[in-house]
Structures are given as C-alpha cells and as structure tokens.
PDB file of C-alpha atoms in Angstrom:
ATOM      1  CA  ALA A 136     132.855 153.008  89.404  1.00  0.00           C
ATOM      2  CA  GLN A 137     134.608 149.697  90.569  1.00  0.00           C
ATOM      3  CA  ARG A 138     134.410 146.689  88.042  1.00  0.00           C
ATOM      4  CA  VAL A 139     135.401 143.002  87.576  1.00  0.00           C
ATOM      5  CA  THR A 140     135.912 140.956  85.265  1.00  0.00           C
ATOM      6  CA  GLN A 141     136.056 137.364  84.663  1.00  0.00           C
ATOM      7  CA  PRO A 142     135.344 135.967  81.287  1.00  0.00           C
ATOM      8  CA  GLU A 143     135.041 132.497  81.603  1.00  0.00           C
ATOM      9  CA  LYS A 144     131.760 131.236  83.571  1.00  0.00           C
ATOM     10  CA  LEU A 145     133.769 127.469  83.129  1.00  0.00           C
ATOM     11  CA  LEU A 146     136.857 125.860  82.386  1.00  0.00           C
ATOM     12  CA  SER A 147     137.541 122.692  82.312  1.00  0.00           C
ATOM     13  CA  VAL A 148     141.130 121.192  82.368  1.00  0.00           C
ATOM     14  CA  PHE A 149     143.085 118.034  82.680  1.00  0.00           C
ATOM     15  CA  LYS A 150     145.124 116.565  85.497  1.00  0.00           C
ATOM     16  CA  GLY A 151     148.972 118.302  85.152  1.00  0.00           C
ATOM     17  CA  ALA A 152     147.689 120.619  82.285  1.00  0.00           C
ATOM     18  CA  PRO A 153     148.672 124.726  82.955  1.00  0.00           C
ATOM     19  CA  VAL A 154     145.498 126.735  83.946  1.00  0.00           C
ATOM     20  CA  GLU A 155     145.007 130.428  83.675  1.00  0.00           C
ATOM     21  CA  LEU A 156     141.784 131.966  84.738  1.00  0.00           C
ATOM     22  CA  LYS A 157     141.627 135.590  83.578  1.00  0.00           C
ATOM     23  CA  CYS A 158     140.191 138.562  85.256  1.00  0.00           C
ATOM     24  CA  ASN A 159     140.169 141.816  84.175  1.00  0.00           C
ATOM     25  CA  TYR A 160     139.372 144.873  86.342  1.00  0.00           C
ATOM     26  CA  SER A 161     138.076 148.358  86.313  1.00  0.00           C
ATOM     27  CA  TYR A 162     138.796 150.860  88.608  1.00  0.00           C
ATOM     28  CA  SER A 163     140.069 154.889  88.767  1.00  0.00           C
ATOM     29  CA  GLY A 164     142.443 154.537  92.232  1.00  0.00           C
ATOM     30  CA  SER A 165     144.978 152.078  93.205  1.00  0.00           C
ATOM     31  CA  PRO A 166     143.170 148.950  93.283  1.00  0.00           C
ATOM     32  CA  GLU A 167     144.149 146.080  95.561  1.00  0.00           C
ATOM     33  CA  LEU A 168     143.575 142.467  93.881  1.00  0.00           C
ATOM     34  CA  PHE A 169     142.562 139.403  95.617  1.00  0.00           C
ATOM     35  CA  TRP A 170     141.554 135.896  94.358  1.00  0.00           C
ATOM     36  CA  TYR A 171     139.329 134.013  96.108  1.00  0.00           C
ATOM     37  CA  VAL A 172     138.257 130.426  96.195  1.00  0.00           C
ATOM     38  CA  GLN A 173     135.657 128.351  97.171  1.00  0.00           C
ATOM     39  CA  TYR A 174     135.476 124.612  97.088  1.00  0.00           C
ATOM     40  CA  SER A 175     132.773 122.219  97.074  1.00  0.00           C
ATOM     41  CA  ARG A 176     130.324 122.804 100.260  1.00  0.00           C
ATOM     42  CA  GLN A 177     132.714 125.580 102.174  1.00  0.00           C
ATOM     43  CA  ARG A 178     133.015 129.312 102.458  1.00  0.00           C
ATOM     44  CA  LEU A 179     134.750 131.253 100.334  1.00  0.00           C
ATOM     45  CA  GLN A 180     138.448 131.929 101.394  1.00  0.00           C
ATOM     46  CA  LEU A 181     141.014 134.020 100.396  1.00  0.00           C
ATOM     47  CA  LEU A 182     143.644 132.600  97.943  1.00  0.00           C
ATOM     48  CA  LEU A 183     146.243 134.960  97.219  1.00  0.00           C
ATOM     49  CA  ARG A 184     146.458 139.094  96.915  1.00  0.00           C
ATOM     50  CA  HIS A 185     148.480 140.861  94.727  1.00  0.00           C
ATOM     51  CA  ILE A 186     150.340 143.063  96.989  1.00  0.00           C
ATOM     52  CA  SER A 187     151.920 139.941  99.211  1.00  0.00           C
ATOM     53  CA  ARG A 188     153.410 138.360  95.845  1.00  0.00           C
ATOM     54  CA  GLU A 189     153.360 135.051  97.511  1.00  0.00           C
ATOM     55  CA  SER A 190     152.188 131.638  95.312  1.00  0.00           C
ATOM     56  CA  ILE A 191     149.785 129.987  97.584  1.00  0.00           C
ATOM     57  CA  LYS A 192     148.669 126.111  96.447  1.00  0.00           C
ATOM     58  CA  GLY A 193     151.194 126.570  93.438  1.00  0.00           C
ATOM     59  CA  PHE A 194     149.124 129.600  91.759  1.00  0.00           C
ATOM     60  CA  THR A 195     150.507 132.923  91.326  1.00  0.00           C
ATOM     61  CA  ALA A 196     149.246 136.089  90.019  1.00  0.00           C
ATOM     62  CA  ASP A 197     150.450 139.379  88.603  1.00  0.00           C
ATOM     63  CA  LEU A 198     149.055 142.260  88.445  1.00  0.00           C
ATOM     64  CA  ASN A 199     149.376 144.296  85.225  1.00  0.00           C
ATOM     65  CA  LYS A 200     148.178 147.593  85.612  1.00  0.00           C
ATOM     66  CA  GLY A 201     148.650 148.394  81.582  1.00  0.00           C
ATOM     67  CA  GLU A 202     146.445 145.547  81.011  1.00  0.00           C
ATOM     68  CA  THR A 203     144.108 146.201  84.243  1.00  0.00           C
ATOM     69  CA  SER A 204     144.585 142.358  84.468  1.00  0.00           C
ATOM     70  CA  PHE A 205     145.015 139.752  87.351  1.00  0.00           C
ATOM     71  CA  HIS A 206     145.191 136.746  85.810  1.00  0.00           C
ATOM     72  CA  LEU A 207     145.632 133.342  88.284  1.00  0.00           C
ATOM     73  CA  LYS A 208     147.916 131.006  86.707  1.00  0.00           C
ATOM     74  CA  LYS A 209     149.274 127.564  87.582  1.00  0.00           C
ATOM     75  CA  PRO A 210     151.711 125.679  85.651  1.00  0.00           C
ATOM     76  CA  PHE A 211     150.108 121.925  86.738  1.00  0.00           C
ATOM     77  CA  ALA A 212     146.475 121.661  87.575  1.00  0.00           C
ATOM     78  CA  GLN A 213     145.712 119.076  90.411  1.00  0.00           C
ATOM     79  CA  GLU A 214     142.381 117.436  90.814  1.00  0.00           C
ATOM     80  CA  GLU A 215     141.952 118.995  94.362  1.00  0.00           C
ATOM     81  CA  ASP A 216     141.691 122.723  92.541  1.00  0.00           C
ATOM     82  CA  SER A 217     138.624 122.143  91.351  1.00  0.00           C
ATOM     83  CA  ALA A 218     136.632 124.934  92.922  1.00  0.00           C
ATOM     84  CA  MET A 219     134.936 128.057  92.083  1.00  0.00           C
ATOM     85  CA  TYR A 220     137.243 130.927  91.674  1.00  0.00           C
ATOM     86  CA  TYR A 221     136.588 134.754  92.323  1.00  0.00           C
ATOM     87  CA  CYS A 222     138.609 137.761  91.576  1.00  0.00           C
ATOM     88  CA  ALA A 223     138.154 140.921  94.293  1.00  0.00           C
ATOM     89  CA  LEU A 224     138.816 144.441  93.762  1.00  0.00           C
ATOM     90  CA  SER A 225     138.887 146.067  96.866  1.00  0.00           C
ATOM     91  CA  GLY A 226     138.790 150.333  97.035  1.00  0.00           C
ATOM     92  CA  ARG A 227     138.320 152.801  99.396  1.00  0.00           C
ATOM     93  CA  SER A 228     134.656 152.990 100.487  1.00  0.00           C
ATOM     94  CA  GLY A 229     133.043 154.808 103.285  1.00  0.00           C
ATOM     95  CA  GLY A 230     135.662 156.016 106.483  1.00  0.00           C
ATOM     96  CA  SER A 231     138.629 153.094 106.194  1.00  0.00           C
ATOM     97  CA  ASN A 232     136.188 150.282 105.310  1.00  0.00           C
ATOM     98  CA  TYR A 233     137.058 148.302 101.958  1.00  0.00           C
ATOM     99  CA  LYS A 234     134.147 146.657 100.077  1.00  0.00           C
ATOM    100  CA  LEU A 235     135.231 143.811  97.930  1.00  0.00           C
ATOM    101  CA  THR A 236     133.723 144.428  94.256  1.00  0.00           C
ATOM    102  CA  PHE A 237     133.775 140.159  92.859  1.00  0.00           C
ATOM    103  CA  GLY A 238     133.721 139.000  89.967  1.00  0.00           C
ATOM    104  CA  LYS A 239     131.076 136.603  88.691  1.00  0.00           C
ATOM    105  CA  GLY A 240     133.669 133.409  89.004  1.00  0.00           C
ATOM    106  CA  THR A 241     135.008 131.056  87.202  1.00  0.00           C
ATOM    107  CA  LEU A 242     133.998 126.952  87.950  1.00  0.00           C
ATOM    108  CA  LEU A 243     137.437 125.213  87.512  1.00  0.00           C
ATOM    109  CA  THR A 244     137.312 121.557  86.846  1.00  0.00           C
ATOM    110  CA  VAL A 245     140.524 119.561  86.676  1.00  0.00           C
ATOM    111  CA  ASN A 246     140.103 115.864  85.213  1.00  0.00           C
ATOM    112  CA  PRO A 247     141.991 113.335  86.042  1.00  0.00           C
TER     113      PRO A 247
ATOM    114  CA  GLU B 280     141.796 128.820 113.876  1.00  0.00           C
ATOM    115  CA  PRO B 281     138.909 131.485 114.748  1.00  0.00           C
ATOM    116  CA  GLU B 282     136.226 131.233 112.282  1.00  0.00           C
ATOM    117  CA  VAL B 283     132.956 133.491 111.235  1.00  0.00           C
ATOM    118  CA  THR B 284     129.418 131.807 111.860  1.00  0.00           C
ATOM    119  CA  GLN B 285     126.255 132.607 110.984  1.00  0.00           C
ATOM    120  CA  THR B 286     123.203 131.197 111.175  1.00  0.00           C
ATOM    121  CA  PRO B 287     120.818 129.975 110.388  1.00  0.00           C
ATOM    122  CA  SER B 288     121.822 128.153 107.592  1.00  0.00           C
ATOM    123  CA  HIS B 289     118.751 128.119 105.794  1.00  0.00           C
ATOM    124  CA  GLN B 290     115.869 130.191 106.482  1.00  0.00           C
ATOM    125  CA  VAL B 291     112.535 129.757 104.658  1.00  0.00           C
ATOM    126  CA  THR B 292     110.390 132.752 105.156  1.00  0.00           C
ATOM    127  CA  GLN B 293     107.060 134.172 103.293  1.00  0.00           C
ATOM    128  CA  MET B 294     106.927 137.258 101.761  1.00  0.00           C
ATOM    129  CA  GLY B 295     106.330 139.919 103.440  1.00  0.00           C
ATOM    130  CA  GLN B 296     107.980 138.544 106.880  1.00  0.00           C
ATOM    131  CA  GLU B 297     110.874 140.212 109.020  1.00  0.00           C
ATOM    132  CA  VAL B 298     114.160 137.671 108.953  1.00  0.00           C
ATOM    133  CA  ILE B 299     117.156 138.623 111.166  1.00  0.00           C
ATOM    134  CA  LEU B 300     120.560 137.012 109.961  1.00  0.00           C
ATOM    135  CA  ARG B 301     122.738 136.421 112.431  1.00  0.00           C
ATOM    136  CA  CYS B 302     126.861 136.320 112.145  1.00  0.00           C
ATOM    137  CA  VAL B 303     129.526 136.017 115.140  1.00  0.00           C
ATOM    138  CA  PRO B 304     132.580 137.749 113.322  1.00  0.00           C
ATOM    139  CA  ILE B 305     136.201 136.746 114.777  1.00  0.00           C
ATOM    140  CA  SER B 306     136.608 138.307 117.904  1.00  0.00           C
ATOM    141  CA  ASN B 307     139.547 140.780 117.937  1.00  0.00           C
ATOM    142  CA  HIS B 308     138.202 142.080 114.291  1.00  0.00           C
ATOM    143  CA  LEU B 309     136.648 145.308 113.691  1.00  0.00           C
ATOM    144  CA  TYR B 310     134.768 145.640 110.581  1.00  0.00           C
ATOM    145  CA  PHE B 311     131.785 143.824 109.334  1.00  0.00           C
ATOM    146  CA  TYR B 312     130.500 143.359 106.079  1.00  0.00           C
ATOM    147  CA  TRP B 313     127.477 141.762 104.445  1.00  0.00           C
ATOM    148  CA  TYR B 314     127.353 140.917 101.333  1.00  0.00           C
ATOM    149  CA  ARG B 315     124.854 138.906  99.232  1.00  0.00           C
ATOM    150  CA  GLN B 316     124.610 136.297  96.003  1.00  0.00           C
ATOM    151  CA  ILE B 317     121.524 135.650  94.124  1.00  0.00           C
ATOM    152  CA  LEU B 318     121.560 132.476  92.468  1.00  0.00           C
ATOM    153  CA  GLY B 319     123.943 132.333  89.289  1.00  0.00           C
ATOM    154  CA  GLN B 320     124.989 135.854  89.967  1.00  0.00           C
ATOM    155  CA  LYS B 321     127.908 137.421  91.425  1.00  0.00           C
ATOM    156  CA  VAL B 322     128.590 138.079  95.129  1.00  0.00           C
ATOM    157  CA  GLU B 323     127.278 141.655  95.942  1.00  0.00           C
ATOM    158  CA  PHE B 324     128.339 143.988  98.224  1.00  0.00           C
ATOM    159  CA  LEU B 325     125.517 145.192 100.837  1.00  0.00           C
ATOM    160  CA  VAL B 326     126.872 147.080 103.939  1.00  0.00           C
ATOM    161  CA  SER B 327     130.074 147.915 105.625  1.00  0.00           C
ATOM    162  CA  PHE B 328     130.078 148.526 109.813  1.00  0.00           C
ATOM    163  CA  TYR B 329     132.812 149.883 111.526  1.00  0.00           C
ATOM    164  CA  ASN B 330     132.640 151.534 114.943  1.00  0.00           C
ATOM    165  CA  ASN B 331     129.285 150.927 115.582  1.00  0.00           C
ATOM    166  CA  GLU B 332     127.939 152.650 112.511  1.00  0.00           C
ATOM    167  CA  ILE B 333     127.349 151.919 108.854  1.00  0.00           C
ATOM    168  CA  SER B 334     130.187 153.109 106.929  1.00  0.00           C
ATOM    169  CA  GLU B 335     129.294 152.278 103.632  1.00  0.00           C
ATOM    170  CA  LYS B 336     125.707 150.409 102.262  1.00  0.00           C
ATOM    171  CA  SER B 337     125.238 149.721  98.262  1.00  0.00           C
ATOM    172  CA  GLU B 338     122.019 150.689  96.161  1.00  0.00           C
ATOM    173  CA  ILE B 339     120.680 147.008  96.945  1.00  0.00           C
ATOM    174  CA  PHE B 340     120.562 148.111 100.909  1.00  0.00           C
ATOM    175  CA  ASP B 341     117.431 150.322 101.096  1.00  0.00           C
ATOM    176  CA  ASP B 342     115.190 150.765 104.026  1.00  0.00           C
ATOM    177  CA  GLN B 343     113.984 147.854 104.170  1.00  0.00           C
ATOM    178  CA  PHE B 344     117.646 146.321 105.348  1.00  0.00           C
ATOM    179  CA  SER B 345     119.226 147.301 108.756  1.00  0.00           C
ATOM    180  CA  VAL B 346     122.263 146.079 110.568  1.00  0.00           C
ATOM    181  CA  GLU B 347     122.882 145.909 114.202  1.00  0.00           C
ATOM    182  CA  ARG B 348     125.508 144.907 116.388  1.00  0.00           C
ATOM    183  CA  PRO B 349     123.382 144.415 119.672  1.00  0.00           C
ATOM    184  CA  ASP B 350     126.467 143.096 122.031  1.00  0.00           C
ATOM    185  CA  GLY B 351     129.667 143.126 120.812  1.00  0.00           C
ATOM    186  CA  SER B 352     129.881 139.722 119.628  1.00  0.00           C
ATOM    187  CA  ASN B 353     126.868 139.315 117.236  1.00  0.00           C
ATOM    188  CA  PHE B 354     126.577 141.203 114.139  1.00  0.00           C
ATOM    189  CA  THR B 355     122.945 140.790 112.544  1.00  0.00           C
ATOM    190  CA  LEU B 356     121.119 141.793 109.126  1.00  0.00           C
ATOM    191  CA  LYS B 357     117.427 142.331 109.472  1.00  0.00           C
ATOM    192  CA  ILE B 358     114.879 142.639 106.479  1.00  0.00           C
ATOM    193  CA  ARG B 359     111.678 144.571 107.485  1.00  0.00           C
ATOM    194  CA  SER B 360     109.534 142.989 104.969  1.00  0.00           C
ATOM    195  CA  THR B 361     110.804 140.340 102.747  1.00  0.00           C
ATOM    196  CA  LYS B 362     110.421 140.338  99.038  1.00  0.00           C
ATOM    197  CA  LEU B 363     110.478 137.495  96.459  1.00  0.00           C
ATOM    198  CA  GLU B 364     114.298 138.676  95.181  1.00  0.00           C
ATOM    199  CA  ASP B 365     115.665 138.683  98.401  1.00  0.00           C
ATOM    200  CA  SER B 366     116.333 135.112  97.958  1.00  0.00           C
ATOM    201  CA  ALA B 367     119.694 134.633  98.125  1.00  0.00           C
ATOM    202  CA  MET B 368     122.883 133.466  99.724  1.00  0.00           C
ATOM    203  CA  TYR B 369     124.073 135.901 102.340  1.00  0.00           C
ATOM    204  CA  PHE B 370     127.503 136.293 103.467  1.00  0.00           C
ATOM    205  CA  CYS B 371     128.844 137.826 106.706  1.00  0.00           C
ATOM    206  CA  ALA B 372     132.919 138.628 106.609  1.00  0.00           C
ATOM    207  CA  SER B 373     134.709 140.250 109.128  1.00  0.00           C
ATOM    208  CA  GLY B 374     138.563 141.883 109.052  1.00  0.00           C
ATOM    209  CA  TRP B 375     141.089 143.730 111.552  1.00  0.00           C
ATOM    210  CA  GLY B 376     140.927 146.834 109.584  1.00  0.00           C
ATOM    211  CA  GLY B 377     141.615 148.318 105.429  1.00  0.00           C
ATOM    212  CA  ASN B 378     142.710 146.555 103.104  1.00  0.00           C
ATOM    213  CA  ILE B 379     143.355 143.505 104.652  1.00  0.00           C
ATOM    214  CA  GLU B 380     141.794 140.163 104.358  1.00  0.00           C
ATOM    215  CA  GLN B 381     137.888 139.531 104.501  1.00  0.00           C
ATOM    216  CA  PHE B 382     137.015 135.981 106.546  1.00  0.00           C
ATOM    217  CA  PHE B 383     134.082 135.005 105.732  1.00  0.00           C
ATOM    218  CA  GLY B 384     131.141 132.858 107.100  1.00  0.00           C
ATOM    219  CA  PRO B 385     129.669 129.845 105.443  1.00  0.00           C
ATOM    220  CA  GLY B 386     126.717 132.007 104.631  1.00  0.00           C
ATOM    221  CA  THR B 387     122.613 131.899 104.848  1.00  0.00           C
ATOM    222  CA  ARG B 388     120.427 130.855 102.254  1.00  0.00           C
ATOM    223  CA  LEU B 389     117.304 132.916 102.526  1.00  0.00           C
ATOM    224  CA  THR B 390     114.376 131.554 100.487  1.00  0.00           C
ATOM    225  CA  VAL B 391     111.551 134.165 100.698  1.00  0.00           C
ATOM    226  CA  LEU B 392     107.942 132.073  99.537  1.00  0.00           C
TER     227      LEU B 392
END
C-alpha cells in the first residue's frame, strides 16, 4: 500500500525565514516522489520531483530512504510562496500507468 | 503552453441524476487520470486510462462511475446516479507516459443536492 503523510496542515512563517514542509511516505517498492503546488485559484502544478534533483523557485527536496522522508525546504521564504503544497508518491499501478498518492497538503502562509 | 482543460468549472445536480464531466487532455499525451478531492480532504486517485482502456481503478470507482475517450480528444467521467457524497472537486490529469509528470486540469466542482 502507498501512503503519504504531511503532518502539518498549516505552516506560517515570516518573509525571509527558512521553511521546511515535512513529508513522509510508505511504499514497499522504489518510489518516485513529487511536490505539487497549488497557488490561490490555480491548478495543481508540479514543483519538483526527486529524480531530477533540481531546485525550483529556491525549493529543494531530498529523498531520504532511511527515514522515508521527502521534506521540502527553502532557505528564505517569499510572500509569493504562499500556497498549498502537496507531497505525492508515484508507484506502478496496472499496466504502465503510475497513479499518484497525495498527502493531505500543507497550507503555507508567508507573512510580510 | 498547452494545458489540460475541464468543463464545466462548476456543476450542480440533484441526487440520483447523471453527470458527465469533460476533460481535454494535452494533445500528444497518452495516459489519462481522474482524481477527486472532497472538501477538506486529500486528493484521491479514481482511475487511470491508457490505450483506450482502464489501467487501474480505486475502490471509489464503483459501477456508478465510467470513463470514456469518445473522439480521441475528450476524456469524460460519468457518474450514473449521483449521491450526496459524490460532491467534490474532480481533477483530470494527463501525461506522456509512465512515471513522468502528470499535468492537471483546473478541476470541476461537483455539488450534489
């Protein structure tokens, strides 16, 4: 079974402060982990995925298989980072499709 | 940049009525998905579709649900007899294949009265 846990429903920080959004997962195989972001009144969009090891908008996330975690970090939060963040896990479903299993999401608010 | 589109943006229906939610995936994508999000809850997988057939469906996707790709561009989700608990935001997604990024539509908010 696939499971994603985001323990914080809400996270509020001040502009310029570091931010870490936590994500833990449970999956018996080799997972692919993603962070999706949803800005106010916009669609879900991919922020980053662990396999690409890139930094997007200053955010990074490292897959820690020992701790089964994929926390999202940014050293200096900006007001425009305020959004809903979803951690998602992709595991092989039937055929060659890969369904996404989402966490409940963390609403990040960056205060001026 | 191409985007997944969904219509309508909001659908209100009476319990027991049939609804069809429509999606136009990105044109060269081959893999299609429906997800739903009940208010205050997580986004949940409903069904995946490839090569004109269902690849996998969740427990939620019972006999009241069906999907179709009728004309090579649209991808529809039909709920035959809606229940109050079907009220949710329904997201369509598409991708080139396998374990690669899924692109999401803006969602259709379904309200069952």
